[in-house]
Amino acid sequence: MNKSLLAFAACAALSLSWSADTMAQTAVEHGGRTFYGFFLSNENFNNAVYPSYGFSKQTFAFPGNNELIFPFDGITGLYAATCAEGIYYACPYSFSSSMQEPAAMPVMKYNITNGLVEDLGKWNQEDNHFKPSDMTYDILNKKIYAICFSDTEGTSIYEMNMDNGAFTRVCSARGGVIAADATGRIFTIDHDGWLYQINLSNGKATPIFDTKCTSMMSNQSLEFDHTTGELYWASITMTDSYNDEGVDTGDRGRMTHLRAIKVPTLPAGQNYTSSVKGFDMTDFGEIGTNARFQGLYIPYAEGGFDAPGAVEEFSAVSNSTGTGSNLSFKLPVKTFGGDELTSINGYAIYRDGVEVSYASSVTPGQAVTWSEDGIGEAGMYRYDVIVFNAAGDGPKTPAFSYIGNDRPAAVKDIAVNISQDFTTVDLTWTAPTEGFHLGAFDPASVTYDVVRLPDNFKVAENITDTKATDTFFRRMLRYSYQVIAKNSQGETVATSSEFIAGPAKTVPVSEDFIDENSFRNSWMDYDNNNDGMSWLFGTTLGHAIFGDYEQCAEYIVSMTSIDSNTKDADEWLISPPIKFEEGKKYAVKFKARAFDPEKFNVYFGPRNVVEGMQQVASYDVVPVGIDPATGTTGFATFVTELPDEICGTISCVGFQLATPLGEQPTHYFQVSTIDIVENNSGIDNIGADTEEPVRVEGRDIIAPAGSAVYDLAGRPAGTTDLPAGVYIVTTPARNNVKVVVK
């Protein structure tokens, strides 16, 4: 099992502090320069705990020393991204399980200068199998191109609309990565390691250089350093024989390498061919640790390394009336290459690409303030300062100012407080104190709407308080809230964490993990040790291990995924709130099997969280061998009597996988069914499912007289003319039998 896949379901765990002194230094020219990208996985950030992931920055000298600048939420990834003058455009997806197709989300626009994020339109063109694999920004023509795959068009190049995120096909293509040089020429690298130039007018791909790095794996990125003209490749390949001996020194796709391809200079308008000499390639080592990297972005200076560096402490803010901007910055003291800057010829200020101010006779390190008023139309304005000397222009340094009255920023600190019986929720939040774009903003003008998801029930509308109460729950379900802050300029939505609420279920309660959506509507699962290795649902992996396709909750750790960050198992499944009546006896029955011995514990508690759980029993689940009749691995049945103190309460039943890591090289554990039942006759009367003469005939269930039939929501279902589905039959002997009506 690939650990990077499992890391989506994890939160932060083990803090790993790395300094540049511990990382291998590369020999790249002017290695102190920063480059950016997106890590889908990376085991070591210098400022974040494992298994965090997201946008980061690092230097060419130490590409493995990564600073996380924009973390992602654990359920979202990116297929591809590119940065246009400091603003990322990315194609995200949401991830729910290893066996389900990721769902496309709107194009994400992320400003690395001020951290603002906006959503554009969807990128997937209504085709679930349309996916970009890399993107690039053409600085000459100011266009974004992506290399994509779809079932209908195969591999093609698309242009992305930078206003609405729409993709328009340009031509057929080959390869999996894409980059544009400073003259607008387009390049790709294919699965066999060949670098091609692509003609956008007809899709013709001309091979120009053999990297000898073959068999591309996932998450590649290709981008030009426009300062040097070199082509950088964040590369994952199975083989690498680019050396004098032609010996394969590849790492079998384990690591992402930073490779620089020297591309000989050609005049604009002239195309490369295989006869052009002067190509070369250098491997600068790993980006991150066990990392998957994409969205490479390299800031550049048109004047080269001797041009002035970027201005420092650059700020652009709306003035008090919201009609203009106040700018402040310090002129650089270093060249773009990092040397001492001895002279500056001047600087220019641009607003949205138009020069609005110019100054000369300035000195390195000089503090500058500048302002303008009466700009006009409300909106976000970009300011760039470019400092220049005899070598030429330094890099663009952006800052952003919102002119005009602003809509509210999102509310913060949404807290969900659920009552003891799970039928009332008190919601609180912190009011925004600034505008969404940091523009002029009046906090007193804000009102709020509160909408409950997924049923879109409006809890409150146009309120001024920062609290609301919800008592209208007709059924138990997994819910969340949208708190919408709004004023006359617009609205901003913030979403709470998910929770389970509603009338408590009644016994019997059963879960067979056949339908993951049904499970998640009322049960909770937790990766309580935060190591990224936790429950999977709806996979077919059990066939390779146990010989069948039983649908289960599964915990999987392979020898290749155990590392220094993997911990003792602490994985939880917790039932929905259940009403346990006074004067009755209750028990839990579950079926489980394991590839190696596992420790599985049973708990109960007042809430569907780990905190407050009390242990009831502990079991050693050991391999039971192959059933000769079926040729598959059998399940063992375990029965636990719940304590009397649970009666008269609304409580939850928890299950903890708690196997110590130890010397055990693998973990493959499955829970197939969990039944929480009444046990008035005593624990010994709860038998195996096959002990009762219960059967299905057509759409009827045939069972002993006095049996009760329930659907998976715990509702009485009758026995005749039933719709297709899974049912639980409770017999007079208090046995529970799971049956399927087809």
PDB file of C-alpha atoms in Angstrom, residues 6 46 86 128 202 243 256 279 383 431 462 502 511 600 618 644 682 695:
ATOM      1  CA  LEU A   6      -3.142   6.994   2.995  1.00  0.00           C
ATOM      2  CA  ASN A  46      11.143  22.322   8.376  1.00  0.00           C
ATOM      3  CA  GLY A  86       3.128  34.987  -8.249  1.00  0.00           C
ATOM      4  CA  ASN A 128     -14.754  12.305 -15.159  1.00  0.00           C
ATOM      5  CA  ASN A 202      -0.718  21.105 -35.537  1.00  0.00           C
ATOM      6  CA  ASN A 243      25.746   8.847 -17.409  1.00  0.00           C
ATOM      7  CA  THR A 256      11.342  13.062  -6.771  1.00  0.00           C
ATOM      8  CA  PHE A 279      21.879  19.693 -24.506  1.00  0.00           C
ATOM      9  CA  TYR A 383       1.035  46.734  -7.848  1.00  0.00           C
ATOM     10  CA  ALA A 431     -17.073  37.731  13.776  1.00  0.00           C
ATOM     11  CA  ASN A 462     -30.045  37.869   8.701  1.00  0.00           C
ATOM     12  CA  GLY A 502     -30.298  13.529  15.588  1.00  0.00           C
ATOM     13  CA  GLU A 511     -22.989  -2.155  10.384  1.00  0.00           C
ATOM     14  CA  PHE A 600      -8.805  -5.235  19.087  1.00  0.00           C
ATOM     15  CA  SER A 618      -9.833  -6.777  24.723  1.00  0.00           C
ATOM     16  CA  ASP A 644     -25.185  -2.610  33.169  1.00  0.00           C
ATOM     17  CA  GLY A 682     -27.685 -14.008  28.529  1.00  0.00           C
ATOM     18  CA  ARG A 695     -33.620 -17.527   4.439  1.00  0.00           C
TER      19      ARG A 695
END
